[in-house]
Every structure is written in C-alpha cells, then in structure tokens.
C-alpha cells in the first residue's frame, strides 16, 4: 500500500507559492495555510489547485506520481490513466479518465502567453496544461517518485 495514502501531506499551491494545502490522505479534509508557517521539511513534493471547489493535486509517492481529486487518489500510470486538454478559443476543457471512466471534466478560462508569434497555454500558470504536458515526460515520473 502506498505510504502517502495513510498520511497527511502538505503541497504548495500551483500558482500561489505562499500558500500550502494540507490534505489528509483519508480524504477527511483539506485546508489552505500560509507556507511561511510551515517548516520546509513538512512540504511534500507536488502541487495542488482548487477548481470549481474541488481539491486537485499531483503528489510524489514511493510508487510514482499520484493524481488526487478530493478524496480519490489515482496512481498516474498511463496504462490506466488518461489526461486530456481540449483547447477552444477562450476556454480549455481538462478531462481525467481512469480505466476508461471519466473521473473529472472541467472547463475553465485559458491562461495564455504570447511567444512573439502565437498565443500559447502557459504551463507555468495553468495546472492542467502543466500536468498534461508533464505526464508525457520520463523525468516527470522520476521526479515524482520518492
């Protein structure tokens, strides 16, 4: 059993590093705190965001990266997990499927930057663009495996 699933984890907010989210792995509760009040050693490797009042996170574990949606925890193994980002002019739709079943679908306003030629999704400010891009990289799995 994954050690993360039986503990409390503290993750940094994806776009607001002054905040941390403390999440009880049993799914009982989560709350936001000031990062300045937390000892550095208590902050786990990973990030979270709040979207449509849902706690969504990526956390490192001994078994590799985990994807958290409120109380549910999913190992990010590509043979079972599928993450997708559909881009419209002003909005993105992110979806997460586990074993072919949609577990999360969110539509939100795009966060764009201009690279001199094109407007692109900003993986440094958009949690969902970051995670969809990240799961395609081998180093992502190495970094989020403790």
PDB file of C-alpha atoms in Angstrom:
ATOM      1  CA  UNK A   1       0.000   0.000   0.000  1.00  0.00           C
ATOM      2  CA  UNK A   2       1.297   3.439  -0.836  1.00  0.00           C
ATOM      3  CA  UNK A   3       2.678   5.243   2.219  1.00  0.00           C
ATOM      4  CA  UNK A   4       1.076   8.511   1.088  1.00  0.00           C
ATOM      5  CA  UNK A   5      -2.382   7.028   1.350  1.00  0.00           C
ATOM      6  CA  UNK A   6      -2.153   6.716   5.122  1.00  0.00           C
ATOM      7  CA  UNK A   7      -0.686  10.113   5.971  1.00  0.00           C
ATOM      8  CA  UNK A   8      -1.167  13.851   5.897  1.00  0.00           C
ATOM      9  CA  UNK A   9       0.535  15.657   3.042  1.00  0.00           C
ATOM     10  CA  UNK A  10       1.258  19.328   2.563  1.00  0.00           C
ATOM     11  CA  UNK A  11       1.611  20.594  -1.003  1.00  0.00           C
ATOM     12  CA  UNK A  12       2.338  24.006  -2.495  1.00  0.00           C
ATOM     13  CA  UNK A  13      -0.378  25.803  -4.425  1.00  0.00           C
ATOM     14  CA  UNK A  14       0.493  25.712  -8.137  1.00  0.00           C
ATOM     15  CA  UNK A  15       0.259  29.463  -8.837  1.00  0.00           C
ATOM     16  CA  UNK A  16       0.439  30.913  -5.318  1.00  0.00           C
ATOM     17  CA  UNK A  17       3.588  29.526  -3.649  1.00  0.00           C
ATOM     18  CA  UNK A  18       2.866  31.481  -0.470  1.00  0.00           C
ATOM     19  CA  UNK A  19       0.004  29.025   0.150  1.00  0.00           C
ATOM     20  CA  UNK A  20       0.119  25.369   1.030  1.00  0.00           C
ATOM     21  CA  UNK A  21      -2.711  22.896   1.163  1.00  0.00           C
ATOM     22  CA  UNK A  22      -2.732  20.329   3.945  1.00  0.00           C
ATOM     23  CA  UNK A  23      -4.582  17.248   2.825  1.00  0.00           C
ATOM     24  CA  UNK A  24      -5.475  14.215   4.919  1.00  0.00           C
ATOM     25  CA  UNK A  25      -4.947  11.201   2.712  1.00  0.00           C
ATOM     26  CA  UNK A  26      -8.009   9.506   4.191  1.00  0.00           C
ATOM     27  CA  UNK A  27      -9.959  12.227   2.392  1.00  0.00           C
ATOM     28  CA  UNK A  28     -11.396  13.618   5.603  1.00  0.00           C
ATOM     29  CA  UNK A  29     -10.432  17.235   4.976  1.00  0.00           C
ATOM     30  CA  UNK A  30      -8.054  19.704   3.415  1.00  0.00           C
ATOM     31  CA  UNK A  31      -7.306  23.309   4.226  1.00  0.00           C
ATOM     32  CA  UNK A  32      -5.113  26.118   2.950  1.00  0.00           C
ATOM     33  CA  UNK A  33      -2.395  27.592   5.158  1.00  0.00           C
ATOM     34  CA  UNK A  34       0.398  30.128   4.832  1.00  0.00           C
ATOM     35  CA  UNK A  35       3.604  28.469   3.596  1.00  0.00           C
ATOM     36  CA  UNK A  36       5.596  30.774   5.887  1.00  0.00           C
ATOM     37  CA  UNK A  37       4.096  28.977   8.892  1.00  0.00           C
ATOM     38  CA  UNK A  38       5.220  25.537   7.705  1.00  0.00           C
ATOM     39  CA  UNK A  39       8.684  24.044   8.281  1.00  0.00           C
ATOM     40  CA  UNK A  40      10.238  23.398   4.849  1.00  0.00           C
ATOM     41  CA  UNK A  41      10.651  19.702   5.621  1.00  0.00           C
ATOM     42  CA  UNK A  42       6.896  19.282   6.011  1.00  0.00           C
ATOM     43  CA  UNK A  43       6.100  20.379   2.463  1.00  0.00           C
ATOM     44  CA  UNK A  44       5.855  17.387   0.127  1.00  0.00           C
ATOM     45  CA  UNK A  45       6.875  17.250  -3.500  1.00  0.00           C
ATOM     46  CA  UNK A  46       3.861  18.159  -5.599  1.00  0.00           C
ATOM     47  CA  UNK A  47       1.296  20.845  -6.291  1.00  0.00           C
ATOM     48  CA  UNK A  48      -2.402  21.440  -5.862  1.00  0.00           C
ATOM     49  CA  UNK A  49      -5.053  23.739  -7.237  1.00  0.00           C
ATOM     50  CA  UNK A  50      -8.668  24.452  -6.410  1.00  0.00           C
ATOM     51  CA  UNK A  51     -11.046  24.468  -9.361  1.00  0.00           C
ATOM     52  CA  UNK A  52     -14.836  24.529  -9.073  1.00  0.00           C
ATOM     53  CA  UNK A  53     -14.420  23.936  -5.313  1.00  0.00           C
ATOM     54  CA  UNK A  54     -12.533  20.703  -5.996  1.00  0.00           C
ATOM     55  CA  UNK A  55      -9.129  19.910  -4.495  1.00  0.00           C
ATOM     56  CA  UNK A  56      -6.956  18.617  -7.349  1.00  0.00           C
ATOM     57  CA  UNK A  57      -3.322  17.676  -6.811  1.00  0.00           C
ATOM     58  CA  UNK A  58      -0.270  15.840  -8.032  1.00  0.00           C
ATOM     59  CA  UNK A  59       1.879  14.385  -5.254  1.00  0.00           C
ATOM     60  CA  UNK A  60       5.065  12.357  -5.168  1.00  0.00           C
ATOM     61  CA  UNK A  61       4.976   8.902  -3.630  1.00  0.00           C
ATOM     62  CA  UNK A  62       7.148   5.819  -3.395  1.00  0.00           C
ATOM     63  CA  UNK A  63       5.109   4.322  -6.242  1.00  0.00           C
ATOM     64  CA  UNK A  64       5.317   7.358  -8.527  1.00  0.00           C
ATOM     65  CA  UNK A  65       3.127  10.395  -9.043  1.00  0.00           C
ATOM     66  CA  UNK A  66      -0.400  10.360  -7.695  1.00  0.00           C
ATOM     67  CA  UNK A  67      -3.338  12.353  -9.031  1.00  0.00           C
ATOM     68  CA  UNK A  68      -5.754  13.447  -6.310  1.00  0.00           C
ATOM     69  CA  UNK A  69      -9.347  14.578  -6.827  1.00  0.00           C
ATOM     70  CA  UNK A  70     -10.922  15.468  -3.489  1.00  0.00           C
ATOM     71  CA  UNK A  71     -10.988  12.115  -1.630  1.00  0.00           C
ATOM     72  CA  UNK A  72      -9.917   9.905  -4.544  1.00  0.00           C
ATOM     73  CA  UNK A  73      -6.279   9.017  -5.276  1.00  0.00           C
ATOM     74  CA  UNK A  74      -5.124   7.629  -8.633  1.00  0.00           C
ATOM     75  CA  UNK A  75      -1.583   6.492  -9.496  1.00  0.00           C
ATOM     76  CA  UNK A  76      -0.583   8.254 -12.725  1.00  0.00           C
ATOM     77  CA  UNK A  77       0.158   5.131 -14.730  1.00  0.00           C
ATOM     78  CA  UNK A  78      -0.534   5.780 -18.370  1.00  0.00           C
ATOM     79  CA  UNK A  79      -1.859   2.283 -18.971  1.00  0.00           C
ATOM     80  CA  UNK A  80      -4.775   3.145 -16.644  1.00  0.00           C
ATOM     81  CA  UNK A  81      -4.902   6.966 -16.583  1.00  0.00           C
ATOM     82  CA  UNK A  82      -5.639   9.298 -19.479  1.00  0.00           C
ATOM     83  CA  UNK A  83      -5.337  13.069 -19.192  1.00  0.00           C
ATOM     84  CA  UNK A  84      -6.539  15.325 -21.987  1.00  0.00           C
ATOM     85  CA  UNK A  85      -6.725  19.058 -22.610  1.00  0.00           C
ATOM     86  CA  UNK A  86      -9.080  20.317 -25.324  1.00  0.00           C
ATOM     87  CA  UNK A  87      -8.457  23.920 -26.315  1.00  0.00           C
ATOM     88  CA  UNK A  88     -11.078  26.326 -27.565  1.00  0.00           C
ATOM     89  CA  UNK A  89     -10.548  29.994 -28.338  1.00  0.00           C
ATOM     90  CA  UNK A  90     -11.149  31.262 -24.787  1.00  0.00           C
ATOM     91  CA  UNK A  91     -11.594  28.077 -22.754  1.00  0.00           C
ATOM     92  CA  UNK A  92      -9.871  24.777 -22.076  1.00  0.00           C
ATOM     93  CA  UNK A  93     -11.569  21.549 -21.099  1.00  0.00           C
ATOM     94  CA  UNK A  94      -9.495  19.174 -18.993  1.00  0.00           C
ATOM     95  CA  UNK A  95     -10.528  15.569 -18.552  1.00  0.00           C
ATOM     96  CA  UNK A  96      -9.126  12.740 -16.483  1.00  0.00           C
ATOM     97  CA  UNK A  97     -10.101   9.143 -17.175  1.00  0.00           C
ATOM     98  CA  UNK A  98      -9.273   6.111 -15.076  1.00  0.00           C
ATOM     99  CA  UNK A  99      -9.713   2.689 -16.680  1.00  0.00           C
ATOM    100  CA  UNK A 100     -11.821   4.330 -19.408  1.00  0.00           C
ATOM    101  CA  UNK A 101     -14.220   6.038 -16.978  1.00  0.00           C
ATOM    102  CA  UNK A 102     -14.275   9.839 -16.772  1.00  0.00           C
ATOM    103  CA  UNK A 103     -13.483  10.858 -13.194  1.00  0.00           C
ATOM    104  CA  UNK A 104     -13.065  14.599 -13.770  1.00  0.00           C
ATOM    105  CA  UNK A 105     -14.027  17.046 -16.505  1.00  0.00           C
ATOM    106  CA  UNK A 106     -13.558  20.790 -16.033  1.00  0.00           C
ATOM    107  CA  UNK A 107     -13.934  23.741 -18.382  1.00  0.00           C
ATOM    108  CA  UNK A 108     -12.079  26.915 -17.459  1.00  0.00           C
ATOM    109  CA  UNK A 109     -10.792  30.162 -18.962  1.00  0.00           C
ATOM    110  CA  UNK A 110      -7.444  29.781 -20.738  1.00  0.00           C
ATOM    111  CA  UNK A 111      -4.254  31.284 -19.285  1.00  0.00           C
ATOM    112  CA  UNK A 112      -2.221  32.360 -22.308  1.00  0.00           C
ATOM    113  CA  UNK A 113       1.108  33.986 -23.097  1.00  0.00           C
ATOM    114  CA  UNK A 114       2.468  35.331 -26.377  1.00  0.00           C
ATOM    115  CA  UNK A 115       5.724  33.797 -27.620  1.00  0.00           C
ATOM    116  CA  UNK A 116       6.251  36.507 -30.242  1.00  0.00           C
ATOM    117  CA  UNK A 117       4.274  34.650 -32.900  1.00  0.00           C
ATOM    118  CA  UNK A 118       1.474  32.715 -31.223  1.00  0.00           C
ATOM    119  CA  UNK A 119      -0.697  32.699 -28.129  1.00  0.00           C
ATOM    120  CA  UNK A 120       0.047  29.521 -26.167  1.00  0.00           C
ATOM    121  CA  UNK A 121      -1.179  27.890 -22.968  1.00  0.00           C
ATOM    122  CA  UNK A 122       1.161  28.776 -20.142  1.00  0.00           C
ATOM    123  CA  UNK A 123       2.347  25.611 -18.400  1.00  0.00           C
ATOM    124  CA  UNK A 124       3.797  27.721 -15.567  1.00  0.00           C
ATOM    125  CA  UNK A 125       0.399  29.216 -14.672  1.00  0.00           C
ATOM    126  CA  UNK A 126      -2.067  26.571 -15.848  1.00  0.00           C
ATOM    127  CA  UNK A 127      -2.063  23.474 -13.625  1.00  0.00           C
ATOM    128  CA  UNK A 128      -3.924  21.362 -16.168  1.00  0.00           C
ATOM    129  CA  UNK A 129      -1.685  22.309 -19.128  1.00  0.00           C
ATOM    130  CA  UNK A 130       1.299  21.547 -16.878  1.00  0.00           C
ATOM    131  CA  UNK A 131       0.088  18.092 -15.866  1.00  0.00           C
ATOM    132  CA  UNK A 132      -0.989  17.067 -19.384  1.00  0.00           C
ATOM    133  CA  UNK A 133       2.450  18.104 -20.671  1.00  0.00           C
ATOM    134  CA  UNK A 134       4.255  16.573 -17.672  1.00  0.00           C
ATOM    135  CA  UNK A 135       2.875  13.053 -17.935  1.00  0.00           C
ATOM    136  CA  UNK A 136       4.441  12.805 -21.394  1.00  0.00           C
ATOM    137  CA  UNK A 137       7.937  13.286 -19.914  1.00  0.00           C
ATOM    138  CA  UNK A 138      10.013  10.465 -18.363  1.00  0.00           C
ATOM    139  CA  UNK A 139      11.655  12.924 -15.970  1.00  0.00           C
ATOM    140  CA  UNK A 140       8.205  13.776 -14.565  1.00  0.00           C
ATOM    141  CA  UNK A 141       7.831  10.208 -13.288  1.00  0.00           C
ATOM    142  CA  UNK A 142      11.374  10.148 -11.899  1.00  0.00           C
ATOM    143  CA  UNK A 143      10.883  13.454 -10.064  1.00  0.00           C
ATOM    144  CA  UNK A 144       7.545  12.443  -8.539  1.00  0.00           C
ATOM    145  CA  UNK A 145       8.805   9.069  -7.306  1.00  0.00           C
ATOM    146  CA  UNK A 146      10.374   9.264  -3.837  1.00  0.00           C
TER     147      UNK A 146
END
